[in-house]
Amino acid sequence: MKASVLKMTLLASLMLASAATLAAEKGLIAIITPSHDNPFFKAEADGAQEKAKALGYTTLVASHDDDVNKQNQLIETAIARKAKAIILDNAGADATVGPVQKAKDAGIPTFLIDREINKTGVAVAQIVSNNYQGAQLGAEKFAKLLNGKGDYVELLGKESDTNAGVRSQGYHDVLDDYPDMKMVAQQSANWSQTEAFSRMETILQKNPNIVGVISGNDTMALGAEAALKAAGKTNVIVVGFDGSDYTRDSIINKGNIKATVLQPGWDQAQMAVEQVDDYLKNGKAQKEEKQLMDCVLIDDSNAAKLKNFNLAK
């Protein structure tokens, strides 16, 4: 009996050692995203790390907190540690071009997720949500919820982020066709819940009769909702963008947030790692650099199926 237990223990140890050796042989993947305080970016990091480990890689997971200098330092670290590849949700469409080129020159391919950069041919892949398509879905739902009329507010994301502009354009290409809907305020809250709360407090003082808020992401939508609740504005409708569990809960619990747009962050991150693995095996990309993934509207009809930026089939 004791001999049998010993054999099983030895076998388990050998299996663990083999897995560790395989990971060491396949090398390191650096996974760099904005702050994990935002559940979307944490889901990206977790999804990429899970897939990388499953494929036999070790990982270095870090956050640049939307600080370009910190991002550059993290890319330098990945280069110094001879990473096999970098998965990056970047800190600036222009500012990131140089560091990604530096990694490329060092023989380290970069696979971008969520946010594009303003140059092609530097990263191997740019896998992003179809932000324009998603924004149009959100705007159409927003207009329907408002019955096509009333004063509303738009909260913009970080102005250096390409996604902020694309989403805003998608919103307005729908909403500007509604003559009875009027945007009375448009302000950037830099993707921040705290800033969105503060912006909404100020906006409400000047525009107490707004009927809706459309937000560039869920984090700002949550800040807006908190400010509306604090002001007793329980009937003002909010629509977000990302597909977080927090907005899901607000939709289910009949809060101010009535809808959001799911961008598949988890799937994007895992797809990027799969493409890294394929690239390292074959020495070339198997897909086009620019890759768009369609977004999905989340409302009271499907919110219960949403978990961790994944929609159950």
Short mmCIF file of N, CA, C and O in Angstrom, two decimals, residues 218 241-245 247-248 260-263 298 306 308-310:
data_model
loop_
_atom_site.label_atom_id
_atom_site.label_comp_id
_atom_site.label_asym_id
_atom_site.label_seq_id
_atom_site.Cartn_x
_atom_site.Cartn_y
_atom_site.Cartn_z
N ASP A 218 -18.10 51.11 -19.56
CA ASP A 218 -18.94 50.75 -18.41
C ASP A 218 -18.46 51.41 -17.12
O ASP A 218 -19.26 51.72 -16.24
N PHE A 241 -20.61 50.63 -22.35
CA PHE A 241 -19.88 49.89 -23.39
C PHE A 241 -18.76 49.11 -22.72
O PHE A 241 -17.94 49.70 -22.02
N ASP A 242 -18.75 47.82 -22.87
CA ASP A 242 -17.71 46.87 -22.41
C ASP A 242 -18.33 45.51 -22.12
O ASP A 242 -17.79 44.49 -22.53
N GLY A 243 -19.44 45.52 -21.35
CA GLY A 243 -20.06 44.24 -20.99
C GLY A 243 -19.57 43.69 -19.67
O GLY A 243 -19.36 42.48 -19.53
N SER A 244 -19.39 44.57 -18.68
CA SER A 244 -18.88 44.12 -17.38
C SER A 244 -19.99 43.49 -16.53
O SER A 244 -21.18 43.74 -16.75
N ASP A 245 -19.58 42.69 -15.57
CA ASP A 245 -20.54 42.07 -14.66
C ASP A 245 -21.27 43.11 -13.81
O ASP A 245 -22.41 42.91 -13.41
N THR A 247 -22.24 46.17 -14.76
CA THR A 247 -23.36 46.73 -15.52
C THR A 247 -24.43 45.67 -15.72
O THR A 247 -25.62 45.99 -15.73
N ARG A 248 -24.01 44.43 -15.89
CA ARG A 248 -24.99 43.33 -15.96
C ARG A 248 -25.89 43.35 -14.74
O ARG A 248 -27.12 43.26 -14.86
N THR A 260 -25.68 47.71 -22.22
CA THR A 260 -24.26 47.92 -22.49
C THR A 260 -23.93 47.15 -23.77
O THR A 260 -24.78 46.45 -24.32
N VAL A 261 -22.71 47.32 -24.23
CA VAL A 261 -22.26 46.63 -25.43
C VAL A 261 -21.08 45.75 -25.04
O VAL A 261 -20.08 46.25 -24.52
N LEU A 262 -21.20 44.47 -25.28
CA LEU A 262 -20.14 43.53 -24.92
C LEU A 262 -19.06 43.51 -25.99
O LEU A 262 -19.33 43.22 -27.15
N GLN A 263 -17.84 43.84 -25.57
CA GLN A 263 -16.71 43.57 -26.44
C GLN A 263 -15.97 42.37 -25.83
O GLN A 263 -15.69 42.34 -24.63
N ILE A 298 -26.07 44.02 -24.90
CA ILE A 298 -26.52 43.37 -23.67
C ILE A 298 -27.63 44.22 -23.06
O ILE A 298 -27.44 45.40 -22.79
N LEU A 306 -24.45 36.74 -19.09
CA LEU A 306 -23.13 37.39 -19.17
C LEU A 306 -22.32 37.12 -17.92
O LEU A 306 -22.80 37.28 -16.79
N ASN A 308 -18.02 37.61 -16.78
CA ASN A 308 -16.60 37.82 -17.04
C ASN A 308 -16.32 38.09 -18.52
O ASN A 308 -15.41 37.52 -19.11
N PHE A 309 -17.13 38.95 -19.13
CA PHE A 309 -16.99 39.36 -20.52
C PHE A 309 -17.16 38.20 -21.50
O PHE A 309 -16.62 38.21 -22.60
N ASN A 310 -17.91 37.21 -21.07
CA ASN A 310 -18.30 36.09 -21.93
C ASN A 310 -19.81 35.95 -21.88
O ASN A 310 -20.41 36.05 -20.81
#
